[in-house]
């Protein structure tokens, strides 16, 4: 099967169930989106070329990814970030990652990384099994993840639970720190002061990029005035 044929066959099998849960296919970008008042949910299907070394047989590795954009947090983050390359709603990710990584680290700590579901398509007979597994992991992991964590309290719970350890819920520690602090402020987390001190130390100890410090300084400067829907009046 060609890559185009494989993608089409997989989506034909996924779409009925995902649409029943409110996820609409964007075939050009190869993901399913669900847009609600609180959040934008993304079940992203990644297709990677694979070749069997001994035979030269060509096929595809398919990995599902789930992302959540919690709008109240991202509306604030857009006003703080120094990153000019984030432009579309799907670029702003509050939570999420590779489904295999999420399943391999149920406690939320990034201990097992670069995991794979090993979903391979080398011939048409593989499609039904792979599509079935993608649906299984959607129902088992991705959908509950969206329903349980697609809100400010969910972000605070997942990003700030173990602030001094790497989290599986965010690949980029800059985002984790800044969005974790925004979430903590919005839900009036009583540990906010401790979180500020921990993240300030982590930026130095982990030698995070200069952009992390810049965004940290910005969020600290406006922290007292943060609330849902706040407009920072071009402060930065």
Short mmCIF file of N, CA and C in Angstrom, two decimals, residues 37-210:
data_model
loop_
_atom_site.label_atom_id
_atom_site.label_comp_id
_atom_site.label_asym_id
_atom_site.label_seq_id
_atom_site.Cartn_x
_atom_site.Cartn_y
_atom_site.Cartn_z
N UNK A 37 -16.15 24.82 24.53
CA UNK A 37 -16.01 26.14 25.13
C UNK A 37 -14.72 26.24 25.93
N UNK A 38 -14.36 25.17 26.61
CA UNK A 38 -13.19 25.19 27.49
C UNK A 38 -11.89 24.83 26.80
N UNK A 39 -11.96 23.94 25.79
CA UNK A 39 -10.71 23.38 25.28
C UNK A 39 -10.82 22.96 23.83
N UNK A 40 -9.65 22.80 23.22
CA UNK A 40 -9.51 22.20 21.89
C UNK A 40 -8.74 20.90 22.07
N UNK A 41 -9.37 19.79 21.66
CA UNK A 41 -8.76 18.46 21.80
C UNK A 41 -8.27 17.98 20.45
N UNK A 42 -7.11 17.34 20.44
CA UNK A 42 -6.48 16.91 19.20
C UNK A 42 -6.01 15.46 19.33
N UNK A 43 -6.61 14.57 18.53
CA UNK A 43 -6.12 13.18 18.44
C UNK A 43 -5.36 13.11 17.13
N UNK A 44 -4.06 13.18 17.23
CA UNK A 44 -3.15 13.35 16.10
C UNK A 44 -2.56 12.00 15.72
N UNK A 45 -2.72 11.60 14.46
CA UNK A 45 -2.22 10.30 14.01
C UNK A 45 -0.96 10.53 13.18
N UNK A 46 0.17 10.03 13.66
CA UNK A 46 1.46 10.23 12.99
C UNK A 46 1.83 8.99 12.17
N UNK A 47 2.24 9.22 10.93
CA UNK A 47 2.64 8.13 10.03
C UNK A 47 4.13 8.28 9.72
N UNK A 48 4.92 7.26 10.05
CA UNK A 48 6.36 7.28 9.83
C UNK A 48 6.76 6.16 8.87
N UNK A 49 7.60 6.49 7.91
CA UNK A 49 8.10 5.48 6.97
C UNK A 49 9.01 4.48 7.69
N UNK A 50 8.85 3.21 7.35
CA UNK A 50 9.70 2.16 7.90
C UNK A 50 10.08 1.17 6.80
N UNK A 51 11.31 0.64 6.89
CA UNK A 51 11.80 -0.33 5.93
C UNK A 51 12.44 -1.50 6.67
N UNK A 52 12.10 -2.72 6.28
CA UNK A 52 12.72 -3.91 6.85
C UNK A 52 14.11 -4.05 6.23
N UNK A 53 15.15 -4.01 7.07
CA UNK A 53 16.52 -3.99 6.57
C UNK A 53 16.86 -5.21 5.71
N UNK A 54 16.43 -6.40 6.13
CA UNK A 54 16.82 -7.62 5.43
C UNK A 54 16.11 -7.78 4.09
N UNK A 55 14.88 -7.33 4.00
CA UNK A 55 14.09 -7.58 2.79
C UNK A 55 13.85 -6.34 1.95
N UNK A 56 14.02 -5.17 2.55
CA UNK A 56 13.72 -3.94 1.83
C UNK A 56 12.24 -3.63 1.77
N UNK A 57 11.43 -4.42 2.46
CA UNK A 57 9.98 -4.19 2.45
C UNK A 57 9.68 -2.86 3.13
N UNK A 58 8.80 -2.08 2.49
CA UNK A 58 8.48 -0.76 2.99
C UNK A 58 7.09 -0.74 3.62
N UNK A 59 6.98 0.01 4.70
CA UNK A 59 5.69 0.13 5.37
C UNK A 59 5.67 1.38 6.24
N UNK A 60 4.78 1.36 7.24
CA UNK A 60 4.58 2.57 8.04
C UNK A 60 4.37 2.22 9.51
N UNK A 61 5.00 3.00 10.37
CA UNK A 61 4.74 2.95 11.81
C UNK A 61 3.74 4.05 12.12
N UNK A 62 2.71 3.72 12.86
CA UNK A 62 1.64 4.68 13.15
C UNK A 62 1.56 4.89 14.66
N UNK A 63 1.68 6.15 15.06
CA UNK A 63 1.65 6.49 16.49
C UNK A 63 0.59 7.56 16.75
N UNK A 64 -0.30 7.32 17.70
CA UNK A 64 -1.27 8.35 18.07
C UNK A 64 -0.73 9.28 19.16
N UNK A 65 -1.10 10.53 19.06
CA UNK A 65 -0.70 11.56 20.02
C UNK A 65 -1.97 12.29 20.45
N UNK A 66 -2.06 12.66 21.71
CA UNK A 66 -3.21 13.44 22.17
C UNK A 66 -2.71 14.76 22.76
N UNK A 67 -3.32 15.86 22.30
CA UNK A 67 -2.98 17.18 22.79
C UNK A 67 -4.23 17.89 23.27
N UNK A 68 -4.06 18.74 24.28
CA UNK A 68 -5.16 19.55 24.80
C UNK A 68 -4.73 21.01 24.86
N UNK A 69 -5.56 21.88 24.30
CA UNK A 69 -5.39 23.32 24.43
C UNK A 69 -6.49 23.81 25.36
N UNK A 70 -6.12 24.16 26.60
CA UNK A 70 -7.09 24.71 27.55
C UNK A 70 -7.13 26.22 27.32
N UNK A 71 -8.25 26.70 26.82
CA UNK A 71 -8.31 28.05 26.26
C UNK A 71 -8.02 29.15 27.27
N UNK A 72 -8.50 29.02 28.49
CA UNK A 72 -8.27 30.06 29.48
C UNK A 72 -6.79 30.24 29.77
N UNK A 73 -6.05 29.14 29.75
CA UNK A 73 -4.60 29.21 29.99
C UNK A 73 -3.87 29.73 28.77
N UNK A 74 -4.24 29.22 27.60
CA UNK A 74 -3.54 29.65 26.39
C UNK A 74 -3.84 31.09 26.02
N UNK A 75 -5.01 31.60 26.37
CA UNK A 75 -5.31 33.01 26.11
C UNK A 75 -4.35 33.91 26.88
N UNK A 76 -3.98 33.49 28.07
CA UNK A 76 -3.00 34.24 28.86
C UNK A 76 -1.59 34.00 28.34
N UNK A 77 -1.28 32.74 28.04
CA UNK A 77 0.07 32.42 27.57
C UNK A 77 0.42 33.18 26.28
N UNK A 78 -0.55 33.35 25.40
CA UNK A 78 -0.31 34.09 24.15
C UNK A 78 0.18 35.50 24.42
N UNK A 79 -0.25 36.08 25.52
CA UNK A 79 0.12 37.45 25.85
C UNK A 79 1.48 37.53 26.55
N UNK A 80 2.00 36.38 26.96
CA UNK A 80 3.26 36.34 27.70
C UNK A 80 4.42 35.82 26.88
N UNK A 81 4.15 34.89 25.99
CA UNK A 81 5.22 34.16 25.31
C UNK A 81 6.13 35.06 24.46
N UNK A 82 7.38 34.65 24.37
CA UNK A 82 8.33 35.31 23.48
C UNK A 82 8.45 34.54 22.16
N UNK A 83 7.74 33.43 22.06
CA UNK A 83 7.80 32.57 20.87
C UNK A 83 6.87 33.13 19.79
N UNK A 84 7.44 33.58 18.69
CA UNK A 84 6.66 34.17 17.60
C UNK A 84 6.23 33.15 16.55
N UNK A 85 6.63 31.90 16.75
CA UNK A 85 6.32 30.87 15.75
C UNK A 85 5.00 30.16 16.05
N UNK A 86 4.43 30.42 17.20
CA UNK A 86 3.14 29.83 17.54
C UNK A 86 2.05 30.75 17.01
N UNK A 87 1.26 30.25 16.07
CA UNK A 87 0.26 31.10 15.43
C UNK A 87 -1.14 30.50 15.43
N UNK A 88 -1.25 29.19 15.22
CA UNK A 88 -2.56 28.54 15.11
C UNK A 88 -2.98 27.95 16.45
N UNK A 89 -4.29 27.79 16.67
CA UNK A 89 -4.75 27.19 17.93
C UNK A 89 -4.08 25.86 18.25
N UNK A 90 -3.84 25.02 17.23
CA UNK A 90 -3.24 23.71 17.49
C UNK A 90 -1.77 23.83 17.90
N UNK A 91 -1.15 25.00 17.68
CA UNK A 91 0.24 25.20 18.09
C UNK A 91 0.35 25.37 19.61
N UNK A 92 -0.73 25.80 20.23
CA UNK A 92 -0.71 26.09 21.66
C UNK A 92 -1.18 24.86 22.43
N UNK A 93 -0.24 24.15 23.01
CA UNK A 93 -0.50 22.87 23.67
C UNK A 93 -0.33 23.05 25.18
N UNK A 94 -1.39 22.75 25.91
CA UNK A 94 -1.35 22.88 27.36
C UNK A 94 -0.94 21.57 28.03
N UNK A 95 -1.42 20.47 27.48
CA UNK A 95 -1.13 19.14 28.00
C UNK A 95 -1.04 18.16 26.84
N UNK A 96 -0.37 17.04 27.08
CA UNK A 96 -0.45 15.94 26.13
C UNK A 96 0.88 15.41 25.68
N UNK A 97 0.78 14.39 24.81
CA UNK A 97 1.97 13.76 24.28
C UNK A 97 1.64 12.46 23.59
N UNK A 98 2.67 11.72 23.27
CA UNK A 98 2.55 10.41 22.65
C UNK A 98 1.74 9.49 23.57
N UNK A 99 0.71 8.85 23.01
CA UNK A 99 -0.16 7.99 23.82
C UNK A 99 0.64 6.87 24.49
N UNK A 100 1.60 6.31 23.77
CA UNK A 100 2.42 5.24 24.35
C UNK A 100 3.20 5.73 25.57
N UNK A 101 3.70 6.96 25.52
CA UNK A 101 4.41 7.51 26.68
C UNK A 101 3.46 7.73 27.85
N UNK A 102 2.27 8.23 27.57
CA UNK A 102 1.29 8.44 28.65
C UNK A 102 0.93 7.13 29.32
N UNK A 103 0.74 6.09 28.52
CA UNK A 103 0.36 4.79 29.08
C UNK A 103 1.51 4.15 29.85
N UNK A 104 2.74 4.40 29.43
CA UNK A 104 3.90 3.79 30.07
C UNK A 104 4.29 4.48 31.38
N UNK A 105 3.73 5.66 31.61
CA UNK A 105 4.08 6.44 32.80
C UNK A 105 2.80 6.90 33.52
N UNK A 106 2.03 5.99 34.06
CA UNK A 106 0.73 6.34 34.65
C UNK A 106 0.82 7.28 35.84
N UNK A 107 1.99 7.34 36.49
CA UNK A 107 2.15 8.26 37.62
C UNK A 107 2.49 9.67 37.17
N UNK A 108 2.64 9.88 35.85
CA UNK A 108 2.90 11.21 35.33
C UNK A 108 4.36 11.60 35.28
N UNK A 109 5.24 10.79 35.87
CA UNK A 109 6.67 11.11 35.85
C UNK A 109 7.31 10.55 34.59
N UNK A 110 8.19 11.34 33.97
CA UNK A 110 8.81 10.92 32.72
C UNK A 110 9.98 9.98 33.03
N UNK A 111 9.66 8.71 33.21
CA UNK A 111 10.68 7.70 33.50
C UNK A 111 10.94 6.81 32.30
N UNK A 112 9.90 6.40 31.60
CA UNK A 112 10.04 5.62 30.37
C UNK A 112 9.68 6.54 29.22
N UNK A 113 10.65 6.80 28.36
CA UNK A 113 10.45 7.79 27.29
C UNK A 113 10.64 7.13 25.93
N UNK A 114 10.20 7.80 24.89
CA UNK A 114 10.31 7.29 23.52
C UNK A 114 9.66 5.91 23.39
N UNK A 115 8.51 5.76 24.01
CA UNK A 115 7.76 4.51 23.91
C UNK A 115 7.00 4.45 22.58
N UNK A 116 6.62 3.26 22.18
CA UNK A 116 5.89 3.07 20.92
C UNK A 116 4.82 2.01 21.11
N UNK A 117 3.71 2.18 20.41
CA UNK A 117 2.67 1.14 20.39
C UNK A 117 2.98 0.07 19.35
N UNK A 118 4.02 0.30 18.55
CA UNK A 118 4.47 -0.67 17.54
C UNK A 118 3.33 -1.07 16.59
N UNK A 119 2.62 -0.09 16.11
CA UNK A 119 1.53 -0.33 15.16
C UNK A 119 2.10 -0.17 13.75
N UNK A 120 2.26 -1.29 13.06
CA UNK A 120 2.94 -1.31 11.76
C UNK A 120 2.00 -1.78 10.66
N UNK A 121 2.05 -1.08 9.54
CA UNK A 121 1.31 -1.49 8.34
C UNK A 121 2.31 -1.74 7.23
N UNK A 122 2.41 -3.00 6.80
CA UNK A 122 3.25 -3.35 5.66
C UNK A 122 2.42 -3.85 4.48
N UNK A 123 1.20 -4.28 4.76
CA UNK A 123 0.30 -4.72 3.70
C UNK A 123 -1.13 -4.46 4.13
N UNK A 124 -2.06 -4.56 3.20
CA UNK A 124 -3.44 -4.19 3.46
C UNK A 124 -4.07 -5.00 4.59
N UNK A 125 -3.61 -6.22 4.79
CA UNK A 125 -4.17 -7.06 5.84
C UNK A 125 -3.84 -6.55 7.24
N UNK A 126 -2.89 -5.61 7.35
CA UNK A 126 -2.52 -5.05 8.66
C UNK A 126 -3.45 -3.92 9.10
N UNK A 127 -4.20 -3.37 8.14
CA UNK A 127 -4.94 -2.14 8.41
C UNK A 127 -6.01 -2.32 9.49
N UNK A 128 -6.79 -3.40 9.40
CA UNK A 128 -7.87 -3.58 10.36
C UNK A 128 -7.35 -3.69 11.79
N UNK A 129 -6.27 -4.43 11.97
CA UNK A 129 -5.70 -4.56 13.32
C UNK A 129 -5.21 -3.22 13.84
N UNK A 130 -4.45 -2.49 13.01
CA UNK A 130 -3.89 -1.22 13.44
C UNK A 130 -4.99 -0.21 13.75
N UNK A 131 -5.99 -0.14 12.88
CA UNK A 131 -7.10 0.78 13.12
C UNK A 131 -7.83 0.42 14.40
N UNK A 132 -8.02 -0.88 14.62
CA UNK A 132 -8.66 -1.32 15.86
C UNK A 132 -7.88 -0.91 17.09
N UNK A 133 -6.56 -1.00 17.02
CA UNK A 133 -5.72 -0.58 18.14
C UNK A 133 -5.77 0.93 18.36
N UNK A 134 -5.81 1.68 17.27
CA UNK A 134 -5.92 3.14 17.40
C UNK A 134 -7.24 3.52 18.07
N UNK A 135 -8.31 2.82 17.73
CA UNK A 135 -9.60 3.06 18.38
C UNK A 135 -9.56 2.64 19.84
N UNK A 136 -8.91 1.51 20.10
CA UNK A 136 -8.79 1.03 21.48
C UNK A 136 -8.05 2.04 22.35
N UNK A 137 -6.94 2.55 21.86
CA UNK A 137 -6.16 3.49 22.67
C UNK A 137 -6.83 4.86 22.75
N UNK A 138 -7.66 5.19 21.76
CA UNK A 138 -8.47 6.40 21.86
C UNK A 138 -9.46 6.27 23.01
N UNK A 139 -10.18 5.16 23.05
CA UNK A 139 -11.19 4.95 24.09
C UNK A 139 -10.57 4.73 25.46
N UNK A 140 -9.44 4.04 25.49
CA UNK A 140 -8.79 3.70 26.77
C UNK A 140 -8.05 4.87 27.37
N UNK A 141 -7.37 5.65 26.53
CA UNK A 141 -6.44 6.66 27.04
C UNK A 141 -6.77 8.08 26.58
N UNK A 142 -6.84 8.30 25.27
CA UNK A 142 -6.95 9.67 24.76
C UNK A 142 -8.25 10.35 25.17
N UNK A 143 -9.38 9.68 24.99
CA UNK A 143 -10.66 10.30 25.33
C UNK A 143 -10.79 10.57 26.83
N UNK A 144 -10.51 9.60 27.70
CA UNK A 144 -10.56 9.91 29.14
C UNK A 144 -9.60 11.03 29.54
N UNK A 145 -8.43 11.06 28.91
CA UNK A 145 -7.45 12.11 29.20
C UNK A 145 -8.05 13.48 28.90
N UNK A 146 -8.72 13.59 27.76
CA UNK A 146 -9.35 14.86 27.39
C UNK A 146 -10.47 15.22 28.37
N UNK A 147 -11.33 14.26 28.67
CA UNK A 147 -12.48 14.53 29.52
C UNK A 147 -12.08 14.88 30.94
N UNK A 148 -11.05 14.23 31.46
CA UNK A 148 -10.65 14.43 32.85
C UNK A 148 -9.72 15.62 33.05
N UNK A 149 -8.94 15.95 32.03
CA UNK A 149 -7.87 16.94 32.22
C UNK A 149 -8.01 18.18 31.37
N UNK A 150 -9.06 18.27 30.56
CA UNK A 150 -9.21 19.40 29.65
C UNK A 150 -9.82 20.62 30.31
N UNK A 151 -9.27 21.00 31.46
CA UNK A 151 -9.76 22.15 32.20
C UNK A 151 -8.62 22.69 33.05
N UNK A 152 -8.82 23.86 33.64
CA UNK A 152 -7.74 24.50 34.39
C UNK A 152 -7.29 23.64 35.57
N UNK A 153 -8.25 23.09 36.30
CA UNK A 153 -7.90 22.26 37.46
C UNK A 153 -7.10 21.04 37.04
N UNK A 154 -7.44 20.46 35.89
CA UNK A 154 -6.70 19.30 35.39
C UNK A 154 -5.26 19.65 35.06
N UNK A 155 -5.07 20.81 34.48
CA UNK A 155 -3.71 21.26 34.15
C UNK A 155 -2.90 21.47 35.42
N UNK A 156 -3.49 22.13 36.39
CA UNK A 156 -2.80 22.35 37.67
C UNK A 156 -2.43 21.02 38.31
N UNK A 157 -3.34 20.08 38.28
CA UNK A 157 -3.10 18.77 38.90
C UNK A 157 -1.96 18.03 38.22
N UNK A 158 -1.95 18.01 36.90
CA UNK A 158 -0.96 17.21 36.18
C UNK A 158 0.41 17.88 36.09
N UNK A 159 0.44 19.18 35.86
CA UNK A 159 1.73 19.85 35.67
C UNK A 159 2.43 20.18 36.99
N UNK A 160 1.65 20.40 38.04
CA UNK A 160 2.25 20.89 39.29
C UNK A 160 2.34 19.85 40.39
N UNK A 161 1.93 18.62 40.11
CA UNK A 161 1.93 17.58 41.16
C UNK A 161 3.34 17.29 41.65
N UNK A 162 4.28 17.14 40.75
CA UNK A 162 5.69 16.87 41.11
C UNK A 162 6.56 17.90 40.38
N UNK A 163 6.57 19.13 40.85
CA UNK A 163 7.20 20.21 40.09
C UNK A 163 8.70 20.08 39.89
N UNK A 164 9.36 19.30 40.74
CA UNK A 164 10.81 19.18 40.63
C UNK A 164 11.25 17.95 39.84
N UNK A 165 10.30 17.32 39.13
CA UNK A 165 10.63 16.17 38.31
C UNK A 165 10.04 16.35 36.91
N UNK A 166 10.68 15.74 35.92
CA UNK A 166 10.19 15.83 34.55
C UNK A 166 8.82 15.16 34.45
N UNK A 167 7.91 15.80 33.72
CA UNK A 167 6.56 15.28 33.57
C UNK A 167 6.35 14.68 32.18
N UNK A 168 5.53 13.66 32.11
CA UNK A 168 5.18 13.04 30.83
C UNK A 168 4.11 13.85 30.11
N UNK A 169 3.51 14.79 30.82
CA UNK A 169 2.37 15.53 30.26
C UNK A 169 2.77 16.75 29.44
N UNK A 170 4.06 17.02 29.33
CA UNK A 170 4.53 18.15 28.54
C UNK A 170 5.97 17.89 28.12
N UNK A 171 6.22 17.89 26.82
CA UNK A 171 7.57 17.62 26.32
C UNK A 171 8.51 18.80 26.53
N UNK A 172 7.95 20.00 26.61
CA UNK A 172 8.75 21.21 26.70
C UNK A 172 8.65 21.78 28.11
N UNK A 173 9.76 21.84 28.82
CA UNK A 173 9.72 22.29 30.22
C UNK A 173 9.39 23.78 30.35
N UNK A 174 9.70 24.57 29.32
CA UNK A 174 9.29 25.97 29.35
C UNK A 174 7.78 26.06 29.47
N UNK A 175 7.09 25.35 28.58
CA UNK A 175 5.63 25.37 28.61
C UNK A 175 5.11 24.85 29.95
N UNK A 176 5.72 23.78 30.44
CA UNK A 176 5.25 23.17 31.70
C UNK A 176 5.32 24.18 32.84
N UNK A 177 6.44 24.89 32.94
CA UNK A 177 6.62 25.84 34.03
C UNK A 177 5.66 27.01 33.92
N UNK A 178 5.61 27.64 32.76
CA UNK A 178 4.80 28.85 32.61
C UNK A 178 3.32 28.52 32.70
N UNK A 179 2.89 27.47 32.01
CA UNK A 179 1.47 27.12 32.02
C UNK A 179 1.06 26.51 33.36
N UNK A 180 1.99 25.83 34.01
CA UNK A 180 1.71 25.33 35.35
C UNK A 180 1.46 26.46 36.33
N UNK A 181 2.25 27.52 36.24
CA UNK A 181 2.06 28.67 37.12
C UNK A 181 0.76 29.40 36.82
N UNK A 182 0.44 29.54 35.54
CA UNK A 182 -0.83 30.19 35.17
C UNK A 182 -2.00 29.39 35.75
N UNK A 183 -1.96 28.08 35.57
CA UNK A 183 -3.04 27.23 36.09
C UNK A 183 -3.14 27.34 37.60
N UNK A 184 -2.00 27.30 38.28
CA UNK A 184 -1.99 27.38 39.75
C UNK A 184 -2.62 28.67 40.23
N UNK A 185 -2.32 29.77 39.55
CA UNK A 185 -2.91 31.06 39.94
C UNK A 185 -4.40 31.07 39.69
N UNK A 186 -4.84 30.55 38.57
CA UNK A 186 -6.27 30.60 38.22
C UNK A 186 -7.12 29.76 39.16
N UNK A 187 -6.56 28.68 39.71
CA UNK A 187 -7.35 27.84 40.64
C UNK A 187 -7.02 28.16 42.10
N UNK A 188 -6.23 29.20 42.32
CA UNK A 188 -5.85 29.60 43.69
C UNK A 188 -5.17 28.46 44.44
N UNK A 189 -4.25 27.80 43.77
CA UNK A 189 -3.49 26.73 44.40
C UNK A 189 -2.71 27.29 45.60
N UNK A 190 -2.94 26.74 46.81
CA UNK A 190 -2.24 27.29 47.99
C UNK A 190 -0.73 27.09 47.95
N UNK A 191 -0.25 26.23 47.04
CA UNK A 191 1.18 25.97 46.91
C UNK A 191 1.84 26.89 45.89
N UNK A 192 1.14 27.90 45.43
CA UNK A 192 1.68 28.75 44.36
C UNK A 192 3.05 29.33 44.71
N UNK A 193 3.20 29.83 45.93
CA UNK A 193 4.49 30.40 46.32
C UNK A 193 5.62 29.38 46.25
N UNK A 194 5.35 28.17 46.71
CA UNK A 194 6.37 27.11 46.64
C UNK A 194 6.67 26.73 45.20
N UNK A 195 5.63 26.72 44.36
CA UNK A 195 5.83 26.39 42.95
C UNK A 195 6.74 27.41 42.28
N UNK A 196 6.52 28.68 42.58
CA UNK A 196 7.36 29.74 42.01
C UNK A 196 8.82 29.50 42.37
N UNK A 197 9.09 29.21 43.63
CA UNK A 197 10.47 28.99 44.07
C UNK A 197 11.07 27.74 43.43
N UNK A 198 10.27 26.68 43.33
CA UNK A 198 10.77 25.44 42.73
C UNK A 198 11.10 25.64 41.26
N UNK A 199 10.20 26.26 40.52
CA UNK A 199 10.43 26.46 39.09
C UNK A 199 11.58 27.43 38.84
N UNK A 200 11.72 28.42 39.70
CA UNK A 200 12.85 29.35 39.57
C UNK A 200 14.17 28.61 39.71
N UNK A 201 14.23 27.70 40.68
CA UNK A 201 15.45 26.90 40.88
C UNK A 201 15.69 25.95 39.71
N UNK A 202 14.63 25.33 39.22
CA UNK A 202 14.75 24.36 38.14
C UNK A 202 15.31 25.01 36.87
N UNK A 203 14.88 26.22 36.59
CA UNK A 203 15.37 26.91 35.40
C UNK A 203 16.90 26.98 35.41
N UNK A 204 17.46 27.21 36.58
CA UNK A 204 18.92 27.28 36.71
C UNK A 204 19.54 25.88 36.76
N UNK A 205 18.99 25.01 37.58
CA UNK A 205 19.58 23.68 37.77
C UNK A 205 19.56 22.86 36.49
N UNK A 206 18.50 22.98 35.73
CA UNK A 206 18.36 22.19 34.50
C UNK A 206 18.90 22.92 33.28
N UNK A 207 19.42 24.13 33.50
CA UNK A 207 20.01 24.93 32.42
C UNK A 207 19.04 25.05 31.25
N UNK A 208 17.84 25.50 31.57
CA UNK A 208 16.81 25.66 30.54
C UNK A 208 17.12 26.88 29.67
N UNK A 209 16.53 26.95 28.48
CA UNK A 209 16.86 28.03 27.53
C UNK A 209 16.58 29.41 28.10
N UNK A 210 17.23 30.40 27.54
CA UNK A 210 17.04 31.78 28.00
C UNK A 210 15.59 32.20 27.85
#
